Short mmCIF file of C-alpha atoms and ligand atoms in Angstrom, two decimals:
data_model
loop_
_atom_site.label_atom_id
_atom_site.label_comp_id
_atom_site.label_asym_id
_atom_site.label_seq_id
_atom_site.Cartn_x
_atom_site.Cartn_y
_atom_site.Cartn_z
CA UNK A 1 -0.16 0.30 0.07
CA UNK A 2 0.76 4.06 -0.41
CA UNK A 3 0.56 6.05 2.70
CA UNK A 4 1.14 9.84 1.72
CA UNK A 5 1.30 11.99 4.22
CA UNK A 6 0.48 15.70 4.27
CA UNK A 7 1.66 18.60 6.44
CA UNK A 8 1.95 22.30 5.96
CA UNK A 9 4.51 24.64 7.75
CA UNK A 10 1.50 26.87 7.72
CA UNK A 11 -1.13 24.73 10.05
CA UNK A 12 0.44 24.27 13.41
CA UNK A 13 -1.40 22.18 15.63
CA UNK A 14 0.45 24.40 19.10
CA UNK A 15 3.91 24.06 20.51
CA UNK A 16 4.54 21.24 22.10
CA UNK A 17 5.51 21.30 26.26
CA UNK A 18 8.41 19.64 27.39
CA UNK A 19 6.15 18.29 30.06
CA UNK A 20 4.38 16.11 27.91
CA UNK A 21 7.20 13.75 28.12
CA UNK A 22 6.99 13.76 32.09
CA UNK A 23 6.69 10.04 33.81
CA UNK A 24 5.86 9.26 37.05
CA UNK A 25 7.07 7.61 40.08
CA UNK A 26 4.91 6.25 42.91
CA UNK A 27 6.27 4.78 46.17
CA UNK A 28 4.19 0.95 44.50
CA UNK A 29 6.01 -2.20 44.31
CA UNK A 30 10.01 -2.00 43.17
CA UNK A 31 9.56 1.76 42.15
CA UNK A 32 10.93 3.42 44.68
CA UNK A 33 13.96 0.64 47.08
CA UNK A 34 15.18 -1.75 43.87
CA UNK A 35 14.15 1.17 41.39
CA UNK A 36 16.08 4.33 41.55
CA UNK A 37 16.69 3.78 45.19
CA UNK A 38 19.38 1.21 46.25
CA UNK A 39 22.37 1.97 48.59
CA UNK A 40 23.50 -1.60 48.47
CA UNK A 41 23.74 -1.63 44.75
CA UNK A 42 27.09 -1.82 42.60
CA UNK A 43 26.49 1.44 41.45
CA UNK A 44 24.77 3.16 43.95
CA UNK A 45 25.89 7.01 44.75
CA UNK A 46 26.42 8.58 48.26
CA UNK A 47 22.73 8.70 48.11
CA UNK A 48 21.84 5.22 47.64
CA UNK A 49 20.72 6.30 43.73
CA UNK A 50 21.60 3.80 41.49
CA UNK A 51 23.36 5.11 38.84
CA UNK A 52 22.85 2.44 36.10
CA UNK A 53 18.67 2.96 36.69
CA UNK A 54 19.81 7.17 36.43
CA UNK A 55 21.71 7.05 33.13
CA UNK A 56 18.55 5.13 31.22
CA UNK A 57 15.90 7.99 32.90
CA UNK A 58 18.67 10.80 31.53
CA UNK A 59 18.60 8.57 28.53
CA UNK A 60 15.19 8.81 28.02
CA UNK A 61 14.70 12.70 28.54
CA UNK A 62 12.54 12.55 31.35
CA UNK A 63 11.70 16.29 32.05
CA UNK A 64 9.49 16.40 34.97
CA UNK A 65 8.26 13.21 37.55
CA UNK A 66 4.87 12.61 39.06
CA UNK A 67 5.59 11.98 42.97
CA UNK A 68 4.72 10.28 45.62
CA UNK A 69 1.42 8.31 44.26
CA UNK A 70 -0.91 7.40 42.59
CA UNK A 71 -2.94 5.89 45.07
CA UNK A 72 -0.40 5.84 47.40
CA UNK A 73 -0.35 9.53 48.02
CA UNK A 74 -4.23 9.36 49.73
CA UNK A 75 -2.49 8.00 52.82
CA UNK A 76 0.58 9.00 52.82
CA UNK A 77 1.45 11.25 55.10
CA UNK A 78 4.27 13.64 53.76
CA UNK A 79 6.51 14.41 56.88
CA UNK A 80 7.19 10.83 57.21
CA UNK A 81 9.72 11.65 54.38
CA UNK A 82 11.30 14.11 56.15
CA UNK A 83 14.65 14.61 58.10
CA UNK A 84 16.63 11.97 60.25
CA UNK A 85 16.07 8.72 58.28
CA UNK A 86 17.13 6.78 61.51
CA UNK A 87 14.07 8.53 63.02
CA UNK A 88 11.31 7.95 60.43
CA UNK A 89 8.46 5.42 60.94
CA UNK A 90 7.82 1.99 59.16
CA UNK A 91 4.09 2.10 58.15
CA UNK A 92 1.14 -0.34 57.05
CA UNK A 93 0.68 0.95 53.32
CA UNK A 94 -3.27 0.27 53.14
CA UNK A 95 -3.23 1.52 48.79
CA UNK A 96 -0.73 -1.44 47.94
CA UNK A 97 -0.35 -4.00 51.22
CA UNK A 98 3.07 -3.24 51.25
CA UNK A 99 5.48 -1.79 54.44
CA UNK A 100 6.71 1.64 53.87
CA UNK A 101 9.89 1.94 55.57
CA UNK A 102 9.99 5.80 54.53
CA UNK A 103 13.59 5.55 53.67
CA UNK A 104 12.96 8.09 50.74
CA UNK A 105 10.54 10.84 50.73
CA UNK A 106 10.46 14.78 49.10
CA UNK A 107 13.68 15.92 50.91
CA UNK A 108 15.26 12.64 48.77
CA UNK A 109 13.34 12.17 45.42
CA UNK A 110 14.06 16.41 44.89
CA UNK A 111 17.64 15.59 45.09
CA UNK A 112 17.10 12.00 42.44
CA UNK A 113 15.50 14.09 40.50
CA UNK A 114 18.13 17.26 40.14
CA UNK A 115 20.22 14.22 39.07
CA UNK A 116 18.05 13.35 36.75
CA UNK A 117 17.71 16.85 35.25
CA UNK A 118 14.09 16.36 35.30
CA UNK A 119 11.17 18.47 37.80
CA UNK A 120 9.46 17.01 40.08
CA UNK A 121 5.23 17.22 39.72
CA UNK A 122 4.31 16.83 43.43
CA UNK A 123 1.10 15.41 44.50
CA UNK A 124 -0.67 16.20 47.88
CA UNK A 125 -2.88 13.62 49.56
CA UNK A 126 -6.52 14.95 49.45
CA UNK A 127 -7.60 11.36 50.24
CA UNK A 128 -7.34 11.16 54.25
CA UNK A 129 -4.71 14.29 53.53
CA UNK A 130 -6.66 17.76 54.52
CA UNK A 131 -6.08 21.33 52.45
CA UNK A 132 -4.16 22.29 55.32
CA UNK A 133 -1.75 19.77 55.26
CA UNK A 134 -1.56 20.36 51.36
CA UNK A 135 -0.88 23.71 52.11
CA UNK A 136 2.05 22.79 54.84
CA UNK A 137 4.55 20.47 52.24
CA UNK A 138 4.38 23.46 50.09
CA UNK A 139 5.64 26.08 52.61
CA UNK A 140 8.09 22.76 53.88
CA UNK A 141 8.62 22.76 49.92
CA UNK A 142 9.46 26.61 48.50
CA UNK A 143 9.25 28.36 51.25
CA UNK A 144 12.30 30.64 51.40
CA UNK A 145 13.43 30.69 54.95
CA UNK A 146 11.59 32.27 58.19
CA UNK A 147 9.15 30.35 59.41
CA UNK A 148 8.54 26.71 61.43
CA UNK A 149 7.83 24.65 58.24
CA UNK A 150 10.73 26.09 56.16
CA UNK A 151 13.40 26.40 58.67
CA UNK A 152 12.60 22.93 59.42
CA UNK A 153 13.67 21.77 55.54
CA UNK A 154 16.21 23.97 56.19
CA UNK A 155 18.03 21.60 59.05
CA UNK A 156 17.25 19.26 56.99
CA UNK A 157 19.99 20.27 55.08
CA UNK A 158 17.64 21.97 52.20
CA UNK A 159 18.99 26.10 52.57
CA UNK A 160 17.36 26.41 49.46
CA UNK A 161 13.82 25.43 48.16
CA UNK A 162 12.98 22.69 46.48
CA UNK A 163 11.08 25.53 43.48
CA UNK A 164 8.00 22.85 42.82
CA UNK A 165 6.15 24.62 40.35
CA UNK A 166 3.58 21.50 39.18
CA UNK A 167 1.17 19.80 42.26
CA UNK A 168 -1.78 16.87 41.83
CA UNK A 169 -4.89 17.75 44.25
CA UNK A 170 -5.19 14.56 45.19
CA UNK A 171 -5.14 10.89 42.64
CA UNK A 172 -7.92 9.29 41.19
CA UNK A 173 -10.58 10.87 43.62
CA UNK A 174 -13.54 9.56 42.17
CA UNK A 175 -12.39 6.12 42.25
CA UNK A 176 -14.03 4.14 44.81
CA UNK A 177 -11.09 2.41 45.22
CA UNK A 178 -9.48 5.27 46.08
CA UNK A 179 -8.36 5.54 50.28
CA UNK A 180 -10.87 8.42 51.23
CA UNK A 181 -12.62 8.49 48.26
CA UNK A 182 -14.88 11.05 47.06
CA UNK A 183 -18.14 12.80 45.32
CA UNK A 184 -17.65 14.94 42.86
CA UNK A 185 -19.23 18.13 45.40
CA UNK A 186 -16.90 17.28 48.67
CA UNK A 187 -13.82 16.52 45.99
CA UNK A 188 -14.72 20.22 44.34
CA UNK A 189 -14.67 21.92 47.42
CA UNK A 190 -11.66 20.09 49.16
CA UNK A 191 -9.75 20.96 45.53
CA UNK A 192 -11.01 24.66 45.54
CA UNK A 193 -9.97 24.85 48.69
CA UNK A 194 -6.38 23.59 48.73
CA UNK A 195 -5.53 25.01 45.41
CA UNK A 196 -6.21 28.50 47.48
CA UNK A 197 -4.28 27.69 50.05
CA UNK A 198 -1.46 25.76 48.38
CA UNK A 199 -1.35 29.56 46.09
CA UNK A 200 -1.19 31.84 48.59
CA UNK A 201 1.81 30.00 50.10
CA UNK A 202 3.03 30.44 46.52
CA UNK A 203 1.62 32.16 43.97
CA UNK A 204 3.54 30.72 41.50
CA UNK A 205 2.37 27.46 41.69
CA UNK A 206 0.57 25.64 39.20
CA UNK A 207 -2.30 22.73 40.13
CA UNK A 208 -3.95 20.02 38.68
CA UNK A 209 -7.30 19.04 39.32
CA UNK A 210 -8.51 15.17 39.20
CA UNK A 211 -10.67 14.36 36.43
CA UNK A 212 -11.51 10.93 35.96
CA UNK A 213 -9.86 7.35 36.50
CA UNK A 214 -11.14 6.59 32.72
CA UNK A 215 -13.53 7.19 30.06
CA UNK A 216 -15.66 3.87 31.54
CA UNK A 217 -16.03 5.04 35.27
CA UNK A 218 -19.94 5.39 35.67
CA UNK A 219 -19.11 9.06 36.59
CA UNK A 220 -17.36 10.32 33.94
CA UNK A 221 -18.51 13.68 32.03
CA UNK A 222 -20.39 14.61 35.66
CA UNK A 223 -17.29 14.05 37.64
CA UNK A 224 -15.22 16.66 35.39
CA UNK A 225 -18.40 18.84 35.13
CA UNK A 226 -19.16 18.91 38.80
CA UNK A 227 -16.01 19.23 39.82
CA UNK A 228 -15.00 22.18 37.90
CA UNK A 229 -17.82 23.89 38.74
CA UNK A 230 -16.57 24.43 42.26
CA UNK A 231 -12.76 25.00 41.48
CA UNK A 232 -12.71 25.92 37.70
CA UNK A 233 -11.12 29.33 38.23
CA UNK A 234 -8.75 28.31 41.73
CA UNK A 235 -7.36 25.83 39.46
CA UNK A 236 -5.07 25.18 35.97
CA UNK A 237 -5.63 21.96 34.38
CA UNK A 238 -7.79 18.40 34.73
CA UNK A 239 -6.47 15.34 35.16
CA UNK A 240 -7.41 11.97 32.89
CA UNK A 241 -5.77 8.75 33.03
CA UNK A 242 -5.65 5.85 31.10
CA UNK A 243 -4.39 2.26 30.48
CA UNK A 244 -4.88 0.22 28.04
CA UNK A 245 -4.31 -4.16 27.00
CA UNK A 246 -4.49 -6.77 24.38
CA UNK A 247 -7.14 -8.53 27.34
CA UNK A 248 -8.50 -10.79 24.54
CA UNK A 249 -5.49 -11.12 22.57
CA UNK A 250 -6.66 -9.25 19.21
CA UNK A 251 -3.58 -7.82 18.57
CA UNK A 252 -5.24 -5.70 15.64
CA UNK A 253 -7.95 -4.45 17.80
CA UNK A 254 -5.25 -3.41 20.45
CA UNK A 255 -3.42 -1.37 17.66
CA UNK A 256 -6.31 0.89 17.57
CA UNK A 257 -6.55 1.99 20.94
CA UNK A 258 -5.28 5.41 20.61
CA UNK A 259 -8.95 5.88 19.47
CA UNK A 260 -10.53 5.50 23.08
CA UNK A 261 -7.36 8.12 24.18
CA UNK A 262 -8.83 10.27 21.75
CA UNK A 263 -12.06 10.60 22.06
CA UNK A 264 -11.76 11.07 25.47
CA UNK A 265 -8.95 13.89 25.20
CA UNK A 266 -11.99 15.57 22.98
CA UNK A 267 -14.37 14.98 25.10
CA UNK A 268 -12.71 16.44 28.31
CA UNK A 269 -11.97 19.47 25.78
CA UNK A 270 -14.94 19.97 25.09
CA UNK A 271 -16.71 19.24 28.73
CA UNK A 272 -14.30 22.08 29.93
CA UNK A 273 -15.25 24.21 27.14
CA UNK A 274 -18.60 24.09 27.97
CA UNK A 275 -17.70 25.05 31.77
CA UNK A 276 -15.47 28.18 30.51
CA UNK A 277 -18.74 29.29 28.35
CA UNK A 278 -20.64 28.76 31.70
CA UNK A 279 -18.39 30.90 34.29
CA UNK A 280 -17.83 33.46 31.62
CA UNK A 281 -14.33 32.86 31.99
CA UNK A 282 -11.71 34.23 30.30
CA UNK A 283 -9.74 31.11 31.35
CA UNK A 284 -8.67 28.47 29.08
CA UNK A 285 -8.79 24.92 31.03
CA UNK A 286 -4.93 23.19 29.98
CA UNK A 287 -4.92 19.13 30.47
CA UNK A 288 -2.75 16.98 32.46
CA UNK A 289 -2.96 13.31 30.97
CA UNK A 290 -0.47 12.50 33.85
CA UNK A 291 -1.29 8.45 33.70
CA UNK A 292 -0.97 6.77 30.54
CA UNK A 293 0.58 3.44 29.28
CA UNK A 294 -0.08 -0.84 28.62
CA UNK A 295 -1.39 -2.56 32.01
CA UNK A 296 -2.42 -5.89 31.58
CA UNK A 297 0.42 -7.93 31.38
CA UNK A 298 1.06 -8.37 35.45
CA UNK A 299 -2.10 -8.07 37.06
CA UNK A 300 -2.97 -12.03 37.27
CA UNK A 301 0.69 -12.22 39.08
CA UNK A 302 -0.36 -9.76 41.25
CA UNK A 303 -3.08 -11.15 43.04
CA UNK A 304 -0.36 -13.96 44.41
CA UNK A 305 2.30 -11.63 45.78
CA UNK A 306 1.87 -11.88 49.19
CA UNK A 307 0.92 -8.68 51.27
CA UNK A 308 3.33 -6.42 54.19
CA UNK A 309 6.30 -6.44 52.40
CA UNK A 310 8.69 -3.90 51.26
CA UNK A 311 8.83 -3.49 47.77
CA UNK A 312 7.30 -6.56 46.20
CA UNK A 313 7.52 -6.99 42.86
CA UNK A 314 4.35 -5.60 41.90
CA UNK A 315 2.78 -4.28 38.76
CA UNK A 316 6.37 -5.36 36.87
CA UNK A 317 4.60 -6.00 33.40
CA UNK A 318 7.10 -7.14 30.93
CA UNK A 319 6.28 -5.26 27.41
CA UNK A 320 6.21 -7.49 24.24
CA UNK A 321 7.03 -5.25 20.98
CA UNK A 322 3.75 -4.82 20.13
CA UNK A 323 2.71 -3.05 23.23
CA UNK A 324 5.72 -0.40 22.18
CA UNK A 325 3.82 -0.27 19.03
CA UNK A 326 0.41 0.76 21.22
CA UNK A 327 2.91 3.20 23.47
CA UNK A 328 3.80 4.74 20.21
CA UNK A 329 0.70 5.46 19.10
CA UNK A 330 -0.68 6.63 22.41
CA UNK A 331 2.53 9.34 21.74
CA UNK A 332 1.31 10.57 18.63
CA UNK A 333 -2.62 11.10 19.71
CA UNK A 334 -1.15 13.20 22.97
CA UNK A 335 1.03 14.77 20.17
CA UNK A 336 -2.01 15.01 18.00
CA UNK A 337 -3.03 17.10 21.25
CA UNK A 338 -0.72 19.28 21.83
CA UNK A 339 -2.61 22.54 21.95
CA UNK A 340 -4.30 21.43 24.74
CA UNK A 341 -2.58 18.50 26.99
CA UNK A 342 0.63 20.16 28.55
CA UNK A 343 1.38 17.72 30.87
CA UNK A 344 1.25 13.57 30.19
CA UNK A 345 2.86 11.69 32.40
CA UNK A 346 4.37 7.87 31.00
CA UNK A 347 3.11 5.32 34.27
CA UNK A 348 5.38 4.73 35.20
CA UNK A 349 9.13 4.80 35.35
CA UNK A 350 10.66 2.07 36.87
CA UNK A 351 10.05 -1.11 37.71
CA UNK A 352 5.91 -0.83 37.96
CA UNK A 353 4.82 -0.91 34.17
CA UNK A 354 7.96 1.11 33.31
CA UNK A 355 9.84 1.28 30.81
CA UNK A 356 12.85 0.73 32.61
CA UNK A 357 13.75 -2.72 34.41
CA UNK A 358 15.89 -3.79 37.07
CA UNK A 359 16.57 -6.53 39.24
CA UNK A 360 17.74 -5.84 43.00
CA UNK A 361 21.31 -5.59 42.89
CA UNK A 362 22.05 -6.52 39.42
CA UNK A 363 21.47 -4.69 35.80
CA UNK A 364 18.59 -2.66 35.10
CA UNK A 365 17.34 -2.39 31.61
CA UNK A 366 15.48 -0.57 28.99
CA UNK A 367 11.86 -2.86 27.54
CA UNK A 368 10.81 -2.65 24.43
CA UNK A 369 8.50 1.10 25.13
CA UNK A 370 11.40 2.33 26.22
CA UNK A 371 12.08 3.21 22.40
CA UNK A 372 9.29 5.01 20.91
CA UNK A 373 9.07 7.09 23.95
CA UNK A 374 12.96 7.98 23.83
CA UNK A 375 12.81 8.80 20.38
CA UNK A 376 10.09 11.09 20.14
CA UNK A 377 11.59 12.65 23.45
CA UNK A 378 14.38 13.42 21.93
CA UNK A 379 13.47 14.68 18.07
CA UNK A 380 9.63 15.26 18.43
CA UNK A 381 10.06 18.40 21.03
CA UNK A 382 8.84 22.02 19.55
CA UNK A 383 5.24 22.56 17.28
CA UNK A 384 3.22 19.43 16.20
CA UNK A 385 1.74 19.98 12.78
CA UNK A 386 -1.74 19.11 11.37
CA UNK A 387 -0.90 15.67 9.77
CA UNK A 388 -3.02 13.81 7.37
CA UNK A 389 -2.28 10.83 5.89
CA UNK A 390 -4.42 9.06 3.01
CA UNK A 391 -3.73 5.40 3.14
CA UNK A 392 -6.22 2.05 2.98
CA UNK A 393 -7.77 1.66 6.62
CA UNK A 394 -7.60 -1.19 8.69
CA UNK A 395 -10.59 -3.02 11.23
CA UNK A 396 -9.56 -2.28 14.80
CA UNK A 397 -12.16 -4.46 16.30
CA UNK A 398 -14.46 -2.22 18.54
CA UNK A 399 -12.42 0.58 17.15
CA UNK A 400 -14.28 0.06 13.83
CA UNK A 401 -12.21 0.90 10.06
CA UNK A 402 -9.00 3.21 11.27
CA UNK A 403 -6.52 4.61 8.88
CA UNK A 404 -3.42 2.01 8.80
CA UNK A 405 -1.38 4.95 9.19
CA UNK A 406 -1.13 7.26 12.25
CA UNK A 407 1.66 9.95 11.94
CA UNK A 408 2.01 13.74 13.46
CA UNK A 409 5.06 15.71 11.79
CA UNK A 410 7.09 18.07 14.35
CA UNK A 411 8.84 21.00 13.63
CA UNK A 412 11.73 21.12 15.82
CA UNK A 413 14.20 23.87 15.36
CA UNK A 414 16.02 23.38 11.92
CA UNK A 415 14.39 19.75 11.86
CA UNK A 416 11.34 18.55 10.74
CA UNK A 417 10.13 15.54 12.48
CA UNK A 418 7.61 12.33 11.53
CA UNK A 419 6.19 9.82 14.18
CA UNK A 420 4.73 7.15 12.50
CA UNK A 421 2.95 3.50 13.04
CA UNK A 422 1.93 1.15 10.20
CA UNK A 423 -1.03 -0.39 12.31
CA UNK A 424 -1.37 -2.92 9.43
CA UNK A 425 -0.24 -6.37 10.07
CA UNK A 426 0.57 -7.81 7.03
CA UNK A 427 1.70 -4.84 4.68
CA UNK A 428 4.41 -2.01 3.82
CA UNK A 429 3.84 1.18 3.06
CA UNK A 430 5.56 3.12 0.63
CA UNK A 431 5.73 6.41 2.03
CA UNK A 432 4.99 9.34 -0.04
CA UNK A 433 5.84 12.26 2.40
CA UNK A 434 4.28 15.62 1.38
CA UNK A 435 5.79 18.27 3.58
CA UNK A 436 5.31 21.37 2.39
CA UNK A 437 6.04 25.34 3.10
CA UNK A 438 9.55 23.78 4.37
CA UNK A 439 11.43 23.83 1.33
CA UNK A 440 14.17 21.48 0.10
CA UNK A 441 13.66 18.36 3.06
CA UNK A 442 16.93 16.31 3.79
CA UNK A 443 16.34 12.88 5.07
CA UNK A 444 18.63 12.71 8.17
CA UNK A 445 17.88 9.44 9.83
CA UNK A 446 15.21 6.50 9.15
CA UNK A 447 15.02 4.62 12.08
CA UNK A 448 12.30 2.35 12.73
CA UNK A 449 11.38 0.01 15.38
CA UNK A 450 9.95 -3.57 13.96
CA UNK A 451 10.54 -7.14 14.87
CA UNK A 452 8.38 -10.48 12.99
CA UNK A 453 7.82 -11.82 16.45
CA UNK A 454 4.86 -9.24 17.93
CA UNK A 455 5.72 -11.04 21.59
CA UNK A 456 8.81 -10.71 21.69
CA UNK A 457 10.35 -9.34 24.90
CA UNK A 458 13.46 -7.47 26.55
CA UNK A 459 14.93 -9.21 28.74
CA UNK A 460 17.71 -8.93 31.50
CA UNK A 461 19.82 -12.01 29.47
CA UNK A 462 18.82 -10.27 26.15
CA UNK A 463 18.16 -6.86 26.79
CA UNK A 464 17.89 -6.05 22.99
CA UNK A 465 15.20 -8.42 21.37
CA UNK A 466 13.53 -5.00 20.51
CA UNK A 467 15.60 -1.96 19.97
CA UNK A 468 15.94 0.75 16.78
CA UNK A 469 17.27 -0.10 13.27
CA UNK A 470 17.96 2.22 10.66
CA UNK A 471 15.00 2.37 7.77
CA UNK A 472 15.18 2.66 4.19
CA UNK A 473 13.86 6.54 4.03
CA UNK A 474 10.68 4.66 1.89
CA UNK A 475 9.27 2.22 3.97
CA UNK A 476 6.74 1.95 6.60
CA UNK A 477 7.11 -2.01 7.09
CA UNK A 478 3.82 -3.75 8.45
CA UNK A 479 3.60 -3.77 12.49
CA UNK A 480 6.32 -1.21 12.31
CA UNK A 481 7.13 2.53 14.77
CA UNK A 482 9.56 5.06 12.71
CA UNK A 483 11.32 7.92 13.56
CA UNK A 484 12.21 10.32 9.83
CA UNK A 485 14.17 13.56 10.66
CA UNK A 486 14.48 16.06 8.50
CA UNK A 487 16.36 18.64 7.70
CA UNK A 488 15.23 22.37 6.27
CA UNK A 489 16.56 25.34 5.14
CA UNK A 490 15.21 28.46 7.47
O1 LIG B 501 -0.59 3.64 37.96
C1 LIG B 501 -1.09 2.71 39.00
C2 LIG B 501 -1.79 3.15 39.86
O2 LIG B 501 -3.28 2.68 38.32
C3 LIG B 501 -1.94 4.44 40.35
O3 LIG B 501 -1.29 4.32 41.41
C4 LIG B 501 -2.92 4.68 39.93
O4 LIG B 501 -3.23 6.33 39.95
C5 LIG B 501 -4.15 4.31 38.65
O5 LIG B 501 -4.94 3.24 39.27
#
């Protein structure tokens, strides 16, 4: 088949906020302990952070990392993770039935984030926590000094404020599984008051209100309306979360799941704009897709894990090559909405549904999904362009008829990047780029992720089974992810 990809320099979608390439570290499983932090590991630095993991995180290019949860945050007392490590409490962690030692908290995490060339996106507890405790955390982190909380931070060894700019007002508060689950009315009021107090403590911060945990929630739609009705003027972003999986082993359908993400984003945009009109507001609500990924491989294994362990191996999905194609399609979808989706977090970063895996005391390696994320993060920064693909369509099960090729063009400095997934399971596509307004284009690179075996995985023993290879600049192979980079004359 042929795939004609059209983009015109006169038709940008919008600037890509670098935070679109965010990720997430939760106190869950081995994300923190055995993931980013393992003082006895041969590569551990003076603070106990694994340098092998830091190297992979830096390679991935993650400008912001959400922390410390997730469901974890709704039972969390942030003060447990500050000050003298020897005095920190061990607690029963109720969201994931684990033991939390509190050897890592915000004191350590903000230091890790600097080493990872990243910023912290901090979540406050609005499940069992109060708006005042949320304000206290902002004061501890960001107030220069001269108050009990800011001086406590200084006594703990951090003279300079942490300067955390992006804050989540709780996590998935619409979910009955959430500790301290609230109705939309209860949450909307709590979010409003927390945002007010937090912004009084530091007016430079931005805050994100919780939207729905996924588009299938029974309250989806009304939750957003009722929450925004109560806090529209106080908040800056509304969150979306979504995880996908090939549960029925139907790859053609699975490769179409980005349609769900696309429709979810469109619906939330419409709700936000309706509320803007109702409020007669000048403010446009931006979106934070702060949990997205593939998550299904580990569901059964997790049911066998005994409770009350420190850092049990929970949510350790081993990703296949086809999962990497899905992650590629989801990245393209986020970029198509770069005008409204300003923050997105691949959930999560290390060991827990993550692009990076580790062995305790051993190796660290890149899973299949590492590669499309890395290539987009490295080359699809700048301006997302309206992109149209003319190609035959294919059937994607419950998602219906979809184009065989999914693509987005991005103007990035003096380069034009095209990201494309050929979701056809049978046919290669001959690429016909019709990229207008950039003058002469010179192909700099065609890199692709391709494997005959859709179920191929990377492991500690074979960490490079799935990795990018050079393409010919003309062919989008069947079931492949592609990065094409062109130079243009300014
Ligand atoms: O990322 C894993 C979990 O998924 C998070 O803790 C929660 O917010 C979501 O349901």
